[in-house]
């Protein structure tokens, strides 16, 4: 990991923890002015507090395309981190928030889907299945009972 990336990440956490709570998520997004380090800041913030995903998603919906892409990628980063530490319920919650926050389908969901390696249509269908229980989203389930195709993906 480069020094620049580490510094950007630390600055993102510091800015998020002090700046967003003192002002608004909209002002936080504006402070990055389409800087790619917004992705890291969103990922760090949402990994620490999944409830922030909804605020970031809602605020980014009104932003320019590039900000939407960075926020979607940041949400994907938080999702992937939570999956890696076996926090499947929280990861599923980010997925569901991402599928429901945009007023119109746009770049947030597209960037998120790309970041987790799924098709947009599959992201939201697995998010809904994840809410109703079963195998955690993003986990392969082996069907050895003889029915179906043998492997299904939630």
JSON list of C-alpha atoms in Angstrom, two decimals:
[
{"chain": "A", "resi": 1, "resn": "UNK", "atom": "CA", "xyz": [0.00, 0.00, 0.00]},
{"chain": "A", "resi": 2, "resn": "UNK", "atom": "CA", "xyz": [1.42, 3.34, -0.96]},
{"chain": "A", "resi": 3, "resn": "UNK", "atom": "CA", "xyz": [2.10, 6.14, 1.49]},
{"chain": "A", "resi": 4, "resn": "UNK", "atom": "CA", "xyz": [-0.28, 8.37, -0.47]},
{"chain": "A", "resi": 5, "resn": "UNK", "atom": "CA", "xyz": [-3.08, 5.82, -0.09]},
{"chain": "A", "resi": 6, "resn": "UNK", "atom": "CA", "xyz": [-2.45, 5.45, 3.64]},
{"chain": "A", "resi": 7, "resn": "UNK", "atom": "CA", "xyz": [-2.41, 9.21, 4.15]},
{"chain": "A", "resi": 8, "resn": "UNK", "atom": "CA", "xyz": [-5.55, 9.63, 2.03]},
{"chain": "A", "resi": 9, "resn": "UNK", "atom": "CA", "xyz": [-7.31, 6.95, 4.03]},
{"chain": "A", "resi": 10, "resn": "UNK", "atom": "CA", "xyz": [-6.29, 8.51, 7.35]},
{"chain": "A", "resi": 11, "resn": "UNK", "atom": "CA", "xyz": [-7.37, 11.94, 6.12]},
{"chain": "A", "resi": 12, "resn": "UNK", "atom": "CA", "xyz": [-10.70, 10.46, 5.03]},
{"chain": "A", "resi": 13, "resn": "UNK", "atom": "CA", "xyz": [-11.34, 8.97, 8.45]},
{"chain": "A", "resi": 14, "resn": "UNK", "atom": "CA", "xyz": [-10.32, 12.16, 10.20]},
{"chain": "A", "resi": 15, "resn": "UNK", "atom": "CA", "xyz": [-12.42, 14.30, 7.89]},
{"chain": "A", "resi": 16, "resn": "UNK", "atom": "CA", "xyz": [-15.37, 11.95, 8.23]},
{"chain": "A", "resi": 17, "resn": "UNK", "atom": "CA", "xyz": [-15.33, 11.68, 11.98]},
{"chain": "A", "resi": 18, "resn": "UNK", "atom": "CA", "xyz": [-14.94, 15.41, 12.58]},
{"chain": "A", "resi": 19, "resn": "UNK", "atom": "CA", "xyz": [-16.42, 17.08, 9.54]},
{"chain": "A", "resi": 20, "resn": "UNK", "atom": "CA", "xyz": [-19.53, 15.04, 8.70]},
{"chain": "A", "resi": 21, "resn": "UNK", "atom": "CA", "xyz": [-20.87, 15.05, 12.19]},
{"chain": "A", "resi": 22, "resn": "UNK", "atom": "CA", "xyz": [-20.29, 18.77, 12.51]},
{"chain": "A", "resi": 23, "resn": "UNK", "atom": "CA", "xyz": [-21.90, 19.51, 9.14]},
{"chain": "A", "resi": 24, "resn": "UNK", "atom": "CA", "xyz": [-23.63, 17.33, 6.58]},
{"chain": "A", "resi": 25, "resn": "UNK", "atom": "CA", "xyz": [-22.79, 14.41, 4.36]},
{"chain": "A", "resi": 26, "resn": "UNK", "atom": "CA", "xyz": [-23.43, 16.72, 1.42]},
{"chain": "A", "resi": 27, "resn": "UNK", "atom": "CA", "xyz": [-20.71, 19.10, 2.64]},
{"chain": "A", "resi": 28, "resn": "UNK", "atom": "CA", "xyz": [-18.41, 16.12, 3.18]},
{"chain": "A", "resi": 29, "resn": "UNK", "atom": "CA", "xyz": [-18.94, 14.97, -0.41]},
{"chain": "A", "resi": 30, "resn": "UNK", "atom": "CA", "xyz": [-18.38, 18.50, -1.68]},
{"chain": "A", "resi": 31, "resn": "UNK", "atom": "CA", "xyz": [-15.14, 18.78, 0.27]},
{"chain": "A", "resi": 32, "resn": "UNK", "atom": "CA", "xyz": [-13.65, 15.98, -1.87]},
{"chain": "A", "resi": 33, "resn": "UNK", "atom": "CA", "xyz": [-14.59, 17.79, -5.11]},
{"chain": "A", "resi": 34, "resn": "UNK", "atom": "CA", "xyz": [-14.55, 14.59, -7.19]},
{"chain": "A", "resi": 35, "resn": "UNK", "atom": "CA", "xyz": [-11.29, 13.35, -5.66]},
{"chain": "A", "resi": 36, "resn": "UNK", "atom": "CA", "xyz": [-10.87, 9.55, -5.98]},
{"chain": "A", "resi": 37, "resn": "UNK", "atom": "CA", "xyz": [-9.90, 9.34, -2.29]},
{"chain": "A", "resi": 38, "resn": "UNK", "atom": "CA", "xyz": [-13.62, 9.79, -1.61]},
{"chain": "A", "resi": 39, "resn": "UNK", "atom": "CA", "xyz": [-13.92, 6.05, -2.29]},
{"chain": "A", "resi": 40, "resn": "UNK", "atom": "CA", "xyz": [-11.60, 5.21, 0.61]},
{"chain": "A", "resi": 41, "resn": "UNK", "atom": "CA", "xyz": [-13.26, 7.70, 2.94]},
{"chain": "A", "resi": 42, "resn": "UNK", "atom": "CA", "xyz": [-16.73, 6.29, 2.25]},
{"chain": "A", "resi": 43, "resn": "UNK", "atom": "CA", "xyz": [-15.50, 2.72, 2.62]},
{"chain": "A", "resi": 44, "resn": "UNK", "atom": "CA", "xyz": [-13.80, 3.46, 5.94]},
{"chain": "A", "resi": 45, "resn": "UNK", "atom": "CA", "xyz": [-16.77, 5.38, 7.29]},
{"chain": "A", "resi": 46, "resn": "UNK", "atom": "CA", "xyz": [-19.37, 2.79, 6.31]},
{"chain": "A", "resi": 47, "resn": "UNK", "atom": "CA", "xyz": [-17.22, -0.12, 7.51]},
{"chain": "A", "resi": 48, "resn": "UNK", "atom": "CA", "xyz": [-17.20, 1.54, 10.92]},
{"chain": "A", "resi": 49, "resn": "UNK", "atom": "CA", "xyz": [-20.88, 2.48, 10.93]},
{"chain": "A", "resi": 50, "resn": "UNK", "atom": "CA", "xyz": [-23.16, 0.80, 8.37]},
{"chain": "A", "resi": 51, "resn": "UNK", "atom": "CA", "xyz": [-25.95, 3.27, 9.15]},
{"chain": "A", "resi": 52, "resn": "UNK", "atom": "CA", "xyz": [-23.91, 5.90, 7.32]},
{"chain": "A", "resi": 53, "resn": "UNK", "atom": "CA", "xyz": [-24.40, 4.00, 4.03]},
{"chain": "A", "resi": 54, "resn": "UNK", "atom": "CA", "xyz": [-27.91, 5.35, 3.66]},
{"chain": "A", "resi": 55, "resn": "UNK", "atom": "CA", "xyz": [-26.78, 8.95, 4.17]},
{"chain": "A", "resi": 56, "resn": "UNK", "atom": "CA", "xyz": [-23.93, 8.65, 1.69]},
{"chain": "A", "resi": 57, "resn": "UNK", "atom": "CA", "xyz": [-26.12, 6.97, -0.87]},
{"chain": "A", "resi": 58, "resn": "UNK", "atom": "CA", "xyz": [-28.92, 9.51, -0.49]},
{"chain": "A", "resi": 59, "resn": "UNK", "atom": "CA", "xyz": [-26.57, 12.48, -0.71]},
{"chain": "A", "resi": 60, "resn": "UNK", "atom": "CA", "xyz": [-24.63, 11.07, -3.67]},
{"chain": "A", "resi": 61, "resn": "UNK", "atom": "CA", "xyz": [-27.85, 10.57, -5.60]},
{"chain": "A", "resi": 62, "resn": "UNK", "atom": "CA", "xyz": [-27.95, 14.37, -6.09]},
{"chain": "A", "resi": 63, "resn": "UNK", "atom": "CA", "xyz": [-24.27, 14.64, -7.07]},
{"chain": "A", "resi": 64, "resn": "UNK", "atom": "CA", "xyz": [-22.47, 14.50, -10.40]},
{"chain": "A", "resi": 65, "resn": "UNK", "atom": "CA", "xyz": [-21.73, 11.14, -12.03]},
{"chain": "A", "resi": 66, "resn": "UNK", "atom": "CA", "xyz": [-18.13, 10.92, -10.79]},
{"chain": "A", "resi": 67, "resn": "UNK", "atom": "CA", "xyz": [-19.13, 11.39, -7.14]},
{"chain": "A", "resi": 68, "resn": "UNK", "atom": "CA", "xyz": [-21.81, 8.72, -7.54]},
{"chain": "A", "resi": 69, "resn": "UNK", "atom": "CA", "xyz": [-19.20, 6.32, -8.93]},
{"chain": "A", "resi": 70, "resn": "UNK", "atom": "CA", "xyz": [-16.83, 6.99, -6.02]},
{"chain": "A", "resi": 71, "resn": "UNK", "atom": "CA", "xyz": [-19.56, 6.56, -3.43]},
{"chain": "A", "resi": 72, "resn": "UNK", "atom": "CA", "xyz": [-20.75, 3.32, -5.05]},
{"chain": "A", "resi": 73, "resn": "UNK", "atom": "CA", "xyz": [-17.18, 2.02, -5.05]},
{"chain": "A", "resi": 74, "resn": "UNK", "atom": "CA", "xyz": [-16.78, 3.06, -1.41]},
{"chain": "A", "resi": 75, "resn": "UNK", "atom": "CA", "xyz": [-19.95, 1.22, -0.45]},
{"chain": "A", "resi": 76, "resn": "UNK", "atom": "CA", "xyz": [-18.62, -1.83, -2.31]},
{"chain": "A", "resi": 77, "resn": "UNK", "atom": "CA", "xyz": [-15.34, -1.58, -0.42]},
{"chain": "A", "resi": 78, "resn": "UNK", "atom": "CA", "xyz": [-17.20, -1.52, 2.90]},
{"chain": "A", "resi": 79, "resn": "UNK", "atom": "CA", "xyz": [-19.33, -4.48, 1.80]},
{"chain": "A", "resi": 80, "resn": "UNK", "atom": "CA", "xyz": [-16.30, -6.52, 0.81]},
{"chain": "A", "resi": 81, "resn": "UNK", "atom": "CA", "xyz": [-14.51, -5.70, 4.06]},
{"chain": "A", "resi": 82, "resn": "UNK", "atom": "CA", "xyz": [-17.52, -6.75, 6.14]},
{"chain": "A", "resi": 83, "resn": "UNK", "atom": "CA", "xyz": [-17.82, -10.02, 4.20]},
{"chain": "A", "resi": 84, "resn": "UNK", "atom": "CA", "xyz": [-14.11, -10.67, 4.82]},
{"chain": "A", "resi": 85, "resn": "UNK", "atom": "CA", "xyz": [-14.61, -10.37, 8.58]},
{"chain": "A", "resi": 86, "resn": "UNK", "atom": "CA", "xyz": [-17.77, -12.54, 8.52]},
{"chain": "A", "resi": 87, "resn": "UNK", "atom": "CA", "xyz": [-20.17, -9.66, 9.20]},
{"chain": "A", "resi": 88, "resn": "UNK", "atom": "CA", "xyz": [-22.67, -10.99, 6.65]},
{"chain": "A", "resi": 89, "resn": "UNK", "atom": "CA", "xyz": [-25.73, -9.26, 8.09]},
{"chain": "A", "resi": 90, "resn": "UNK", "atom": "CA", "xyz": [-24.06, -5.85, 7.93]},
{"chain": "A", "resi": 91, "resn": "UNK", "atom": "CA", "xyz": [-22.75, -6.52, 4.41]},
{"chain": "A", "resi": 92, "resn": "UNK", "atom": "CA", "xyz": [-26.25, -7.54, 3.35]},
{"chain": "A", "resi": 93, "resn": "UNK", "atom": "CA", "xyz": [-27.60, -4.33, 4.84]},
{"chain": "A", "resi": 94, "resn": "UNK", "atom": "CA", "xyz": [-25.20, -2.24, 2.69]},
{"chain": "A", "resi": 95, "resn": "UNK", "atom": "CA", "xyz": [-26.34, -4.16, -0.37]},
{"chain": "A", "resi": 96, "resn": "UNK", "atom": "CA", "xyz": [-30.00, -3.54, 0.43]},
{"chain": "A", "resi": 97, "resn": "UNK", "atom": "CA", "xyz": [-29.40, 0.16, 1.11]},
{"chain": "A", "resi": 98, "resn": "UNK", "atom": "CA", "xyz": [-27.56, 0.53, -2.19]},
{"chain": "A", "resi": 99, "resn": "UNK", "atom": "CA", "xyz": [-30.46, -1.11, -4.05]},
{"chain": "A", "resi": 100, "resn": "UNK", "atom": "CA", "xyz": [-33.06, 1.17, -2.52]},
{"chain": "A", "resi": 101, "resn": "UNK", "atom": "CA", "xyz": [-31.41, 4.57, -2.10]},
{"chain": "A", "resi": 102, "resn": "UNK", "atom": "CA", "xyz": [-31.34, 5.86, -5.67]},
{"chain": "A", "resi": 103, "resn": "UNK", "atom": "CA", "xyz": [-34.44, 7.63, -6.90]},
{"chain": "A", "resi": 104, "resn": "UNK", "atom": "CA", "xyz": [-33.50, 6.48, -10.39]},
{"chain": "A", "resi": 105, "resn": "UNK", "atom": "CA", "xyz": [-31.08, 3.69, -11.24]},
{"chain": "A", "resi": 106, "resn": "UNK", "atom": "CA", "xyz": [-27.75, 5.26, -11.88]},
{"chain": "A", "resi": 107, "resn": "UNK", "atom": "CA", "xyz": [-24.07, 5.17, -11.20]},
{"chain": "A", "resi": 108, "resn": "UNK", "atom": "CA", "xyz": [-24.13, 4.35, -7.48]},
{"chain": "A", "resi": 109, "resn": "UNK", "atom": "CA", "xyz": [-25.62, 0.89, -7.98]},
{"chain": "A", "resi": 110, "resn": "UNK", "atom": "CA", "xyz": [-23.59, 0.27, -11.12]},
{"chain": "A", "resi": 111, "resn": "UNK", "atom": "CA", "xyz": [-20.32, 1.15, -9.38]},
{"chain": "A", "resi": 112, "resn": "UNK", "atom": "CA", "xyz": [-21.29, -0.90, -6.33]},
{"chain": "A", "resi": 113, "resn": "UNK", "atom": "CA", "xyz": [-22.11, -3.96, -8.46]},
{"chain": "A", "resi": 114, "resn": "UNK", "atom": "CA", "xyz": [-18.84, -3.63, -10.33]},
{"chain": "A", "resi": 115, "resn": "UNK", "atom": "CA", "xyz": [-16.95, -3.31, -7.03]},
{"chain": "A", "resi": 116, "resn": "UNK", "atom": "CA", "xyz": [-18.35, -6.56, -5.63]},
{"chain": "A", "resi": 117, "resn": "UNK", "atom": "CA", "xyz": [-18.13, -8.41, -8.94]},
{"chain": "A", "resi": 118, "resn": "UNK", "atom": "CA", "xyz": [-21.84, -8.94, -9.58]},
{"chain": "A", "resi": 119, "resn": "UNK", "atom": "CA", "xyz": [-24.31, -7.84, -12.22]},
{"chain": "A", "resi": 120, "resn": "UNK", "atom": "CA", "xyz": [-26.64, -5.04, -11.17]},
{"chain": "A", "resi": 121, "resn": "UNK", "atom": "CA", "xyz": [-29.72, -7.26, -11.49]},
{"chain": "A", "resi": 122, "resn": "UNK", "atom": "CA", "xyz": [-28.11, -9.91, -9.29]},
{"chain": "A", "resi": 123, "resn": "UNK", "atom": "CA", "xyz": [-27.05, -7.45, -6.59]},
{"chain": "A", "resi": 124, "resn": "UNK", "atom": "CA", "xyz": [-30.58, -6.44, -5.74]},
{"chain": "A", "resi": 125, "resn": "UNK", "atom": "CA", "xyz": [-32.14, -9.88, -6.08]},
{"chain": "A", "resi": 126, "resn": "UNK", "atom": "CA", "xyz": [-29.54, -11.30, -3.69]},
{"chain": "A", "resi": 127, "resn": "UNK", "atom": "CA", "xyz": [-30.05, -8.33, -1.35]},
{"chain": "A", "resi": 128, "resn": "UNK", "atom": "CA", "xyz": [-33.73, -9.16, -1.03]},
{"chain": "A", "resi": 129, "resn": "UNK", "atom": "CA", "xyz": [-33.02, -12.87, -0.49]},
{"chain": "A", "resi": 130, "resn": "UNK", "atom": "CA", "xyz": [-30.41, -11.93, 2.14]},
{"chain": "A", "resi": 131, "resn": "UNK", "atom": "CA", "xyz": [-33.03, -9.99, 4.08]},
{"chain": "A", "resi": 132, "resn": "UNK", "atom": "CA", "xyz": [-35.31, -13.02, 4.26]},
{"chain": "A", "resi": 133, "resn": "UNK", "atom": "CA", "xyz": [-32.63, -15.28, 5.69]},
{"chain": "A", "resi": 134, "resn": "UNK", "atom": "CA", "xyz": [-30.76, -18.22, 4.22]},
{"chain": "A", "resi": 135, "resn": "UNK", "atom": "CA", "xyz": [-27.20, -18.21, 2.99]},
{"chain": "A", "resi": 136, "resn": "UNK", "atom": "CA", "xyz": [-25.38, -14.89, 3.45]},
{"chain": "A", "resi": 137, "resn": "UNK", "atom": "CA", "xyz": [-25.24, -12.84, 0.22]},
{"chain": "A", "resi": 138, "resn": "UNK", "atom": "CA", "xyz": [-22.15, -13.43, -1.87]},
{"chain": "A", "resi": 139, "resn": "UNK", "atom": "CA", "xyz": [-21.60, -16.94, -0.50]},
{"chain": "A", "resi": 140, "resn": "UNK", "atom": "CA", "xyz": [-21.80, -19.97, -2.77]},
{"chain": "A", "resi": 141, "resn": "UNK", "atom": "CA", "xyz": [-24.24, -22.64, -1.68]},
{"chain": "A", "resi": 142, "resn": "UNK", "atom": "CA", "xyz": [-23.66, -26.21, -2.87]},
{"chain": "A", "resi": 143, "resn": "UNK", "atom": "CA", "xyz": [-26.78, -28.19, -3.65]},
{"chain": "A", "resi": 144, "resn": "UNK", "atom": "CA", "xyz": [-25.92, -31.87, -3.34]},
{"chain": "A", "resi": 145, "resn": "UNK", "atom": "CA", "xyz": [-29.53, -33.07, -3.11]},
{"chain": "A", "resi": 146, "resn": "UNK", "atom": "CA", "xyz": [-29.72, -33.93, -6.81]},
{"chain": "A", "resi": 147, "resn": "UNK", "atom": "CA", "xyz": [-32.03, -31.08, -7.80]},
{"chain": "A", "resi": 148, "resn": "UNK", "atom": "CA", "xyz": [-31.11, -27.98, -9.67]},
{"chain": "A", "resi": 149, "resn": "UNK", "atom": "CA", "xyz": [-27.75, -27.25, -11.23]},
{"chain": "A", "resi": 150, "resn": "UNK", "atom": "CA", "xyz": [-25.64, -28.20, -8.22]},
{"chain": "A", "resi": 151, "resn": "UNK", "atom": "CA", "xyz": [-24.33, -24.73, -7.41]},
{"chain": "A", "resi": 152, "resn": "UNK", "atom": "CA", "xyz": [-26.35, -21.62, -6.82]},
{"chain": "A", "resi": 153, "resn": "UNK", "atom": "CA", "xyz": [-25.26, -18.15, -5.93]},
{"chain": "A", "resi": 154, "resn": "UNK", "atom": "CA", "xyz": [-27.18, -15.96, -3.53]}
]
